[in-house]
Coordinates of N, CA and C and ligand atoms in Angstrom, one line a residue:
X1 N 11.4 -24.0 12.2 CA 11.8 -22.9 11.8 C 11.1 -21.6 11.9
X2 N 11.2 -20.6 12.6 CA 10.4 -19.5 12.6 C 10.1 -18.7 11.1
X3 N 9.1 -18.4 10.8 CA 8.7 -17.7 9.5 C 9.3 -16.4 9.5
X4 N 9.8 -16.0 8.3 CA 10.3 -14.7 8.0 C 9.4 -13.7 7.8
X5 N 9.5 -12.6 8.7 CA 8.4 -11.4 8.3 C 8.5 -11.1 7.4
X6 N 7.2 -10.7 6.6 CA 6.9 -10.1 5.3 C 6.7 -8.5 5.5
X7 N 7.6 -7.9 4.9 CA 7.4 -6.4 5.2 C 6.9 -5.6 4.1
X8 N 5.6 -4.9 4.1 CA 5.1 -4.3 2.9 C 4.7 -2.9 3.2
X9 N 5.0 -1.9 2.4 CA 5.0 -0.7 2.4 C 3.8 -0.2 1.2
X10 N 2.8 0.5 1.4 CA 1.9 1.0 0.5 C 2.2 2.3 0.1
X11 N 2.4 2.9 -1.1 CA 2.6 4.2 -1.3 C 1.6 4.7 -2.2
X12 N 1.2 6.2 -2.1 CA 0.6 6.9 -2.8 C 1.1 8.1 -3.0
X13 N 0.4 9.4 -3.3 CA 1.2 10.5 -3.5 C 0.7 11.5 -2.1
X14 N -0.3 11.5 -1.7 CA -0.6 12.0 -0.5 C -0.3 11.3 0.9
X15 N -0.6 10.2 0.8 CA -0.9 9.0 2.0 C -2.0 9.2 3.0
X16 N -3.1 10.0 2.3 CA -4.4 10.1 3.0 C -5.3 9.5 2.6
X17 N -5.4 9.2 1.2 CA -6.4 8.5 0.4 C -6.3 7.1 0.1
X18 N -5.4 6.7 -0.9 CA -5.2 5.3 -1.3 C -4.4 4.5 -0.6
X19 N -3.1 5.1 -0.1 CA -2.3 4.0 0.4 C -2.7 3.6 2.2
X20 N -3.6 4.5 2.4 CA -4.0 4.1 3.8 C -5.4 3.0 3.5
X21 N -6.2 3.5 2.6 CA -7.1 2.3 2.0 C -6.4 1.0 1.8
X22 N -5.3 1.1 1.3 CA -4.7 -0.3 1.1 C -4.2 -0.9 2.2
X23 N -3.8 -0.2 3.2 CA -3.2 -0.4 4.3 C -4.1 -1.3 5.4
X24 N -5.2 -0.5 5.3 CA -6.5 -0.8 6.1 C -7.1 -2.5 5.4
X25 N -7.2 -2.6 4.1 CA -7.8 -3.6 3.4 C -6.8 -4.7 3.6
X26 N -5.5 -4.5 3.5 CA -4.5 -5.8 3.8 C -4.5 -6.0 5.1
X27 N -4.6 -5.2 6.1 CA -4.6 -5.8 7.6 C -5.6 -6.4 7.8
X28 N -7.0 -6.1 7.4 CA -8.3 -6.8 7.7 C -8.3 -8.3 7.0
X29 N -7.6 -8.0 5.7 CA -7.6 -9.6 5.1 C -6.7 -10.4 5.8
X30 N -5.5 -10.0 6.3 CA -4.6 -10.9 6.8 C -5.3 -11.1 8.2
X31 N -5.8 -10.2 9.1 CA -6.3 -10.6 10.4 C -7.4 -11.5 10.0
X32 N -8.1 -11.4 9.0 CA -9.1 -12.5 8.7 C -8.7 -13.9 8.7
X33 N -7.5 -14.2 8.0 CA -6.7 -15.2 7.7 C -5.7 -15.8 9.1
X34 N -5.9 -14.8 10.0 CA -4.9 -15.2 11.2 C -3.5 -15.3 11.0
X35 N -3.3 -14.3 9.9 CA -1.9 -14.4 9.4 C -1.3 -12.8 9.6
X36 N -2.0 -11.9 10.2 CA -1.2 -10.5 10.4 C 0.0 -10.6 11.2
X37 N 0.1 -11.3 12.0 CA 1.1 -11.4 13.1 C 2.6 -11.7 12.1
X38 N 2.4 -12.2 11.0 CA 3.5 -12.5 10.2 C 4.2 -11.1 9.4
X39 N 3.2 -10.1 9.4 CA 3.3 -9.1 8.5 C 3.7 -7.9 9.3
X40 N 4.6 -7.2 8.5 CA 4.7 -5.6 9.0 C 4.3 -4.6 7.9
X41 N 3.1 -3.7 8.2 CA 2.6 -3.1 7.1 C 2.4 -1.6 7.4
X42 N 2.8 -1.0 6.5 CA 2.9 0.5 6.6 C 2.5 1.2 5.5
X43 N 2.2 2.5 5.3 CA 2.0 3.2 3.9 C 2.6 4.6 4.4
X44 N 2.9 5.1 3.1 CA 3.6 6.3 3.1 C 3.4 7.1 1.7
X45 N 3.8 8.3 1.6 CA 3.2 9.3 0.3 C 4.7 9.7 -0.2
X46 N 4.8 9.8 -1.4 CA 5.6 10.3 -2.2 C 6.0 11.8 -1.8
X47 N 4.9 12.4 -1.6 CA 5.0 13.9 -1.1 C 4.6 14.0 0.3
X48 N 4.9 15.1 1.0 CA 4.9 15.2 2.3 C 4.0 16.0 3.0
X49 N 3.3 16.5 2.1 CA 2.2 17.9 2.4 C 1.3 17.3 3.5
X50 N 0.7 16.1 3.4 CA -0.1 15.8 4.6 C 0.5 15.1 5.8
X51 N 1.9 15.1 5.8 CA 2.4 14.5 7.2 C 2.0 14.8 8.5
X52 N 1.6 13.7 9.0 CA 1.1 13.9 10.3 C -0.6 13.8 10.4
X53 N -1.2 14.0 9.3 CA -2.7 13.7 9.1 C -3.2 12.6 9.4
X54 N -4.5 12.1 9.8 CA -5.0 11.2 9.8 C -5.6 10.7 8.2
X55 N -6.1 9.5 7.7 CA -6.5 9.5 6.5 C -7.7 10.2 6.1
X56 N -8.0 10.2 4.9 CA -9.0 11.3 4.5 C -10.4 10.6 5.1
X57 N -11.1 11.3 5.6 CA -12.6 10.7 6.1 C -13.6 10.0 5.2
X58 N -13.3 10.4 3.8 CA -13.8 9.3 2.9 C -13.3 8.1 2.6
X59 N -12.0 8.1 2.8 CA -11.3 6.8 3.1 C -11.7 5.8 4.1
X60 N -11.8 6.5 5.4 CA -12.2 6.0 6.5 C -13.6 5.5 6.5
X61 N -14.4 6.4 5.7 CA -16.0 5.9 5.8 C -16.0 4.6 5.0
X62 N -15.3 4.4 4.0 CA -15.4 3.2 3.1 C -14.7 1.8 3.7
X63 N -13.6 2.2 4.7 CA -13.0 1.4 5.2 C -14.0 0.8 6.3
X64 N -14.6 1.7 7.3 CA -15.5 1.4 8.0 C -16.6 0.6 7.8
X65 N -17.3 1.1 6.6 CA -18.3 0.1 5.8 C -18.2 -1.2 5.6
X66 N -16.6 -1.3 5.4 CA -16.1 -2.9 5.0 C -15.8 -3.2 6.2
X67 N -15.9 -3.3 7.3 CA -15.5 -3.6 8.5 C -14.0 -3.6 8.8
X68 N -13.2 -2.6 8.1 CA -11.9 -2.4 8.2 C -11.6 -1.1 8.9
X69 N -10.2 -0.8 9.1 CA -10.1 0.5 9.9 C -8.6 1.0 9.2
X70 N -7.9 2.1 9.4 CA -6.6 2.4 9.4 C -6.3 3.5 10.4
X71 N -5.4 3.3 11.4 CA -5.3 4.1 12.5 C -4.0 5.0 12.3
X72 N -3.1 4.8 11.5 CA -1.9 5.3 11.3 C -2.2 6.8 10.5
X73 N -1.0 7.6 10.7 CA -1.1 8.9 10.2 C 0.0 8.9 9.0
X74 N -0.3 10.1 8.5 CA 0.5 10.3 7.2 C 2.0 10.5 7.4
X75 N 2.7 9.9 6.4 CA 4.3 10.3 6.4 C 4.7 10.3 5.0
X76 N 5.9 10.9 4.9 CA 6.5 10.7 3.5 C 7.6 9.8 3.4
X77 N 7.6 9.0 2.2 CA 8.8 7.9 2.0 C 9.9 8.6 2.2
X78 N 10.8 7.9 3.0 CA 12.4 8.2 3.5 C 13.4 7.0 3.0
X79 N 14.5 7.4 2.7 CA 15.4 6.6 2.3 C 15.6 5.0 2.9
X80 N 15.5 5.2 3.9 CA 15.6 4.0 4.9 C 14.6 2.8 4.4
X81 N 13.5 3.3 4.0 CA 12.4 2.6 3.8 C 12.9 1.5 2.4
X82 N 13.6 1.9 1.5 CA 13.9 1.0 0.5 C 14.9 -0.2 1.0
X83 N 15.7 0.1 2.0 CA 16.4 -0.8 2.7 C 15.3 -1.8 3.6
X84 N 14.4 -1.6 4.2 CA 13.4 -1.9 5.2 C 12.5 -3.0 4.5
X85 N 11.7 -2.4 3.6 CA 10.8 -3.2 3.1 C 10.8 -4.1 1.9
X86 N 10.4 -5.4 1.9 CA 10.4 -6.2 1.1 C 9.6 -6.1 -0.3
X87 N 8.5 -5.6 0.0 CA 7.4 -5.1 -1.1 C 6.9 -3.9 -0.9
X88 N 7.3 -3.1 -2.0 CA 6.8 -1.7 -2.1 C 5.9 -1.4 -3.1
X89 N 4.7 -1.4 -2.8 CA 3.5 -1.2 -4.0 C 3.1 0.0 -4.0
X90 N 3.2 0.6 -5.1 CA 2.7 2.1 -5.6 C 1.6 1.9 -6.3
X91 N 0.8 2.9 -6.0 CA -0.7 2.9 -6.5 C -0.9 3.5 -7.8
X92 N 0.0 4.0 -8.4 CA -0.1 4.3 -9.9 C 1.3 4.3 -10.4
X93 N 1.2 4.7 -11.7 CA 2.7 4.7 -12.6 C 3.3 5.9 -12.0
X94 N 2.7 7.0 -11.6 CA 3.4 8.2 -11.3 C 4.2 8.1 -10.0
X95 N 3.6 7.5 -9.1 CA 4.3 7.1 -7.8 C 5.4 6.2 -7.8
X96 N 5.3 5.2 -8.8 CA 6.2 4.3 -9.3 C 7.3 5.1 -9.8
X97 N 7.3 5.8 -10.7 CA 8.3 6.7 -11.4 C 9.0 7.4 -10.3
X98 N 8.3 8.2 -9.1 CA 8.8 8.9 -8.3 C 9.7 8.0 -7.2
X99 N 9.3 6.9 -7.1 CA 10.1 6.1 -6.3 C 11.2 5.6 -6.9
X100 N 11.0 5.1 -8.3 CA 12.2 4.6 -8.9 C 13.4 5.6 -8.9
X101 N 13.1 6.9 -9.0 CA 14.1 7.9 -9.1 C 14.8 8.1 -7.9
X102 N 14.3 7.8 -6.6 CA 15.1 7.8 -5.4 C 15.6 6.6 -4.6
X103 N 15.0 5.3 -5.4 CA 15.6 4.2 -4.9 C 16.9 3.7 -5.1
X104 N 17.4 3.3 -4.3 CA 18.8 2.7 -4.7 C 18.8 1.4 -5.9
X105 N 19.7 1.5 -7.0 CA 19.4 0.8 -8.3 C 19.4 -0.8 -7.4
X106 N 19.9 -1.0 -6.4 CA 20.1 -2.6 -5.8 C 18.9 -3.0 -5.2
X107 N 17.9 -2.0 -5.1 CA 16.6 -2.3 -4.4 C 15.5 -2.1 -5.2
X108 N 15.8 -1.9 -6.6 CA 14.5 -1.5 -7.6 C 13.6 -2.4 -7.8
X109 N 14.4 -3.9 -7.7 CA 13.4 -4.9 -7.8 C 12.5 -5.2 -6.7
X110 N 12.3 -4.3 -5.6 CA 11.3 -4.3 -4.5 C 10.1 -3.5 -4.9
X111 N 10.3 -2.7 -5.9 CA 9.1 -1.5 -6.3 C 8.2 -2.4 -7.1
X112 N 7.1 -2.4 -7.2 CA 5.6 -2.9 -7.9 C 4.6 -1.8 -8.1
X113 N 3.6 -2.0 -9.0 CA 2.3 -1.4 -9.1 C 1.5 -2.3 -8.2
X114 N 0.6 -1.8 -7.3 CA -0.1 -2.5 -6.5 C -1.4 -3.5 -7.3
X115 N -1.8 -3.0 -8.5 CA -2.3 -3.5 -9.3 C -2.0 -4.8 -10.0
X116 N -0.6 -5.0 -10.2 CA 0.2 -5.9 -10.9 C -0.6 -7.3 -11.0
X117 N -1.0 -7.9 -9.8 CA -1.4 -9.4 -9.8 C -2.7 -9.4 -10.4
X118 N -3.5 -8.3 -10.5 CA -5.0 -8.3 -11.0 C -4.8 -7.9 -12.7
X119 N -3.8 -7.3 -13.2 CA -3.4 -7.1 -14.4 C -3.8 -5.6 -14.8
X120 N -4.0 -5.0 -13.8 CA -4.4 -3.6 -13.7 C -3.1 -2.8 -13.6
X121 N -3.1 -1.4 -13.9 CA -2.1 -0.4 -13.9 C -2.2 0.6 -12.9
X122 N -3.3 1.7 -13.0 CA -3.3 2.6 -11.9 C -4.4 2.5 -11.0
X123 N -4.4 2.6 -9.6 CA -5.6 3.1 -8.9 C -5.8 4.6 -8.9
X124 N -6.9 5.1 -9.6 CA -7.2 6.4 -9.9 C -7.4 7.0 -8.6
X125 N -6.6 8.2 -8.7 CA -6.4 9.5 -7.4 C -7.8 9.6 -7.2
X126 N -8.5 9.4 -5.9 CA -9.7 10.0 -5.7 C -10.0 11.2 -5.3
X127 N -8.9 12.0 -4.9 CA -9.0 13.2 -3.9 C -10.0 14.1 -4.3
X128 N -9.9 14.5 -5.7 CA -10.5 15.6 -6.0 C -12.1 15.3 -6.8
X129 N -12.5 14.0 -6.6 CA -13.6 13.4 -7.1 C -14.5 13.2 -5.8
X130 N -15.8 12.5 -6.5 CA -16.8 12.1 -5.2 C -16.7 10.8 -4.6
X131 N -17.7 10.4 -3.6 CA -17.5 9.3 -2.9 C -17.2 8.1 -3.7
X132 N -18.1 7.9 -5.0 CA -17.8 6.9 -5.6 C -16.4 6.4 -6.0
X133 N -15.7 7.4 -6.0 CA -14.3 7.1 -6.6 C -13.5 6.4 -5.5
X134 N -13.9 6.5 -4.2 CA -13.2 6.0 -3.0 C -13.8 4.4 -3.0
X135 N -15.0 4.3 -3.3 CA -15.5 2.9 -3.6 C -14.7 2.1 -4.7
X136 N -14.5 2.9 -5.7 CA -14.0 2.3 -6.9 C -12.5 1.8 -6.5
X137 N -11.9 2.6 -5.6 CA -10.5 2.3 -5.0 C -10.6 1.0 -4.2
X138 N -11.4 1.2 -3.5 CA -12.0 -0.1 -2.6 C -11.7 -1.3 -3.2
X139 N -12.6 -1.3 -4.3 CA -12.9 -2.4 -5.1 C -11.6 -3.1 -5.8
X140 N -10.6 -2.2 -6.5 CA -9.5 -2.5 -7.3 C -8.7 -2.9 -6.2
X141 N -8.4 -2.4 -5.1 CA -7.4 -2.9 -4.0 C -7.8 -4.1 -3.5
X142 N -9.0 -4.5 -3.4 CA -9.8 -5.6 -2.6 C -9.2 -6.7 -3.2
X143 N -9.2 -6.7 -4.7 CA -8.9 -7.9 -5.7 C -7.5 -8.1 -5.6
X144 N -6.9 -6.9 -5.9 CA -5.3 -7.0 -6.2 C -4.5 -7.3 -4.8
X145 N -5.0 -7.1 -3.7 CA -4.5 -7.3 -2.7 C -4.6 -8.6 -2.1
X146 N -5.9 -9.3 -2.3 CA -6.3 -10.7 -2.1 C -5.1 -11.6 -2.9
X147 N -4.7 -11.1 -4.2 CA -3.8 -12.0 -5.0 C -2.3 -11.8 -4.5
X148 N -2.1 -10.3 -4.1 CA -0.7 -10.4 -3.2 C -0.7 -11.3 -2.1
X149 N -1.6 -11.4 -1.1 CA -1.5 -12.6 -0.3 C -1.3 -13.8 -0.7
X150 N -2.0 -14.3 -1.7 CA -2.0 -15.5 -2.4 C -0.5 -15.7 -2.8
X151 N 0.2 -14.6 -3.5 CA 1.4 -14.9 -3.7 C 2.3 -14.9 -2.5
X152 N 2.1 -14.1 -1.5 CA 3.1 -14.3 -0.4 C 2.8 -15.4 0.5
X153 N 1.7 -15.9 0.6 CA 1.5 -17.1 1.6 C 1.9 -18.2 0.9
X154 N 1.9 -18.1 -0.5 CA 2.4 -19.5 -1.3 C 3.9 -19.5 -1.1
X155 N 4.6 -18.5 -0.9 CA 6.1 -18.7 -0.4 C 6.6 -19.0 1.0
X156 N 6.4 -20.1 1.3 CA 6.4 -20.3 2.9 C 8.1 -20.1 3.3
X157 N 8.9 -20.0 2.4 CA 10.4 -19.9 2.7 C 10.7 -18.3 2.4
X158 N 9.9 -17.4 2.3 CA 10.3 -15.9 2.2 C 10.2 -15.8 0.7
X159 N 11.0 -14.9 0.3 CA 11.3 -14.3 -0.9 C 12.3 -15.5 -1.8
X160 N 11.9 -15.7 -2.8 CA 12.3 -17.1 -3.7 C 12.8 -16.7 -5.1
Ligands
LIG201 P1 -3.8 10.0 -2.3 O1 -4.6 11.2 -2.9 O2 -2.2 10.2 -3.2 O3 -4.6 8.6 -2.6 O4 -3.4 10.1 -0.5 C1 -4.0 12.7 -2.6 C2 -4.2 13.3 -1.4 C3 -3.8 14.7 -1.5 C4 -3.3 15.3 -2.7 C5 -3.3 14.4 -3.8 C6 -3.6 13.2 -3.7 N1 -3.2 16.6 -2.6 O5 -2.6 17.0 -3.9 O6 -3.0 17.1 -1.5

């Protein structure tokens, strides 16, 4: 039987710093495992101010330093996302609340905090800070996304 596709949406506020970082890390990890083909990964922002922009250069610099990349452009979360994605991972509690407000009640159990498997809460917004904030975002997401993969790959029959 063919494996079910796992559809993952990473969400932050602007979709130029944290969620593209998460998209790049997750894609690189899955590619390293030879499992990227099973997944459909996108990122989006709760806000639309940066729609159409490439990721922040500071996010790209950190990704490149770690052998990863993100080639997508920013977009805002749209209603169809709640139907399409199996796992919608919010970068912080504010993003999660914004998603919960517009998500149909029947799909709210698809919303999570990205750091949940690592026992964390918020990925700090690095936009107004220095480069070390972007490294911290990388470290937090690297750990948590590895744990998400363990969870997803452990469920060969899909959502259970
Ligand atoms: P992100 O960071 O949500 O991680 O992409 C931000 C990017 C832009 C803004 C805020 C946060 N902004 O206010 O423009």
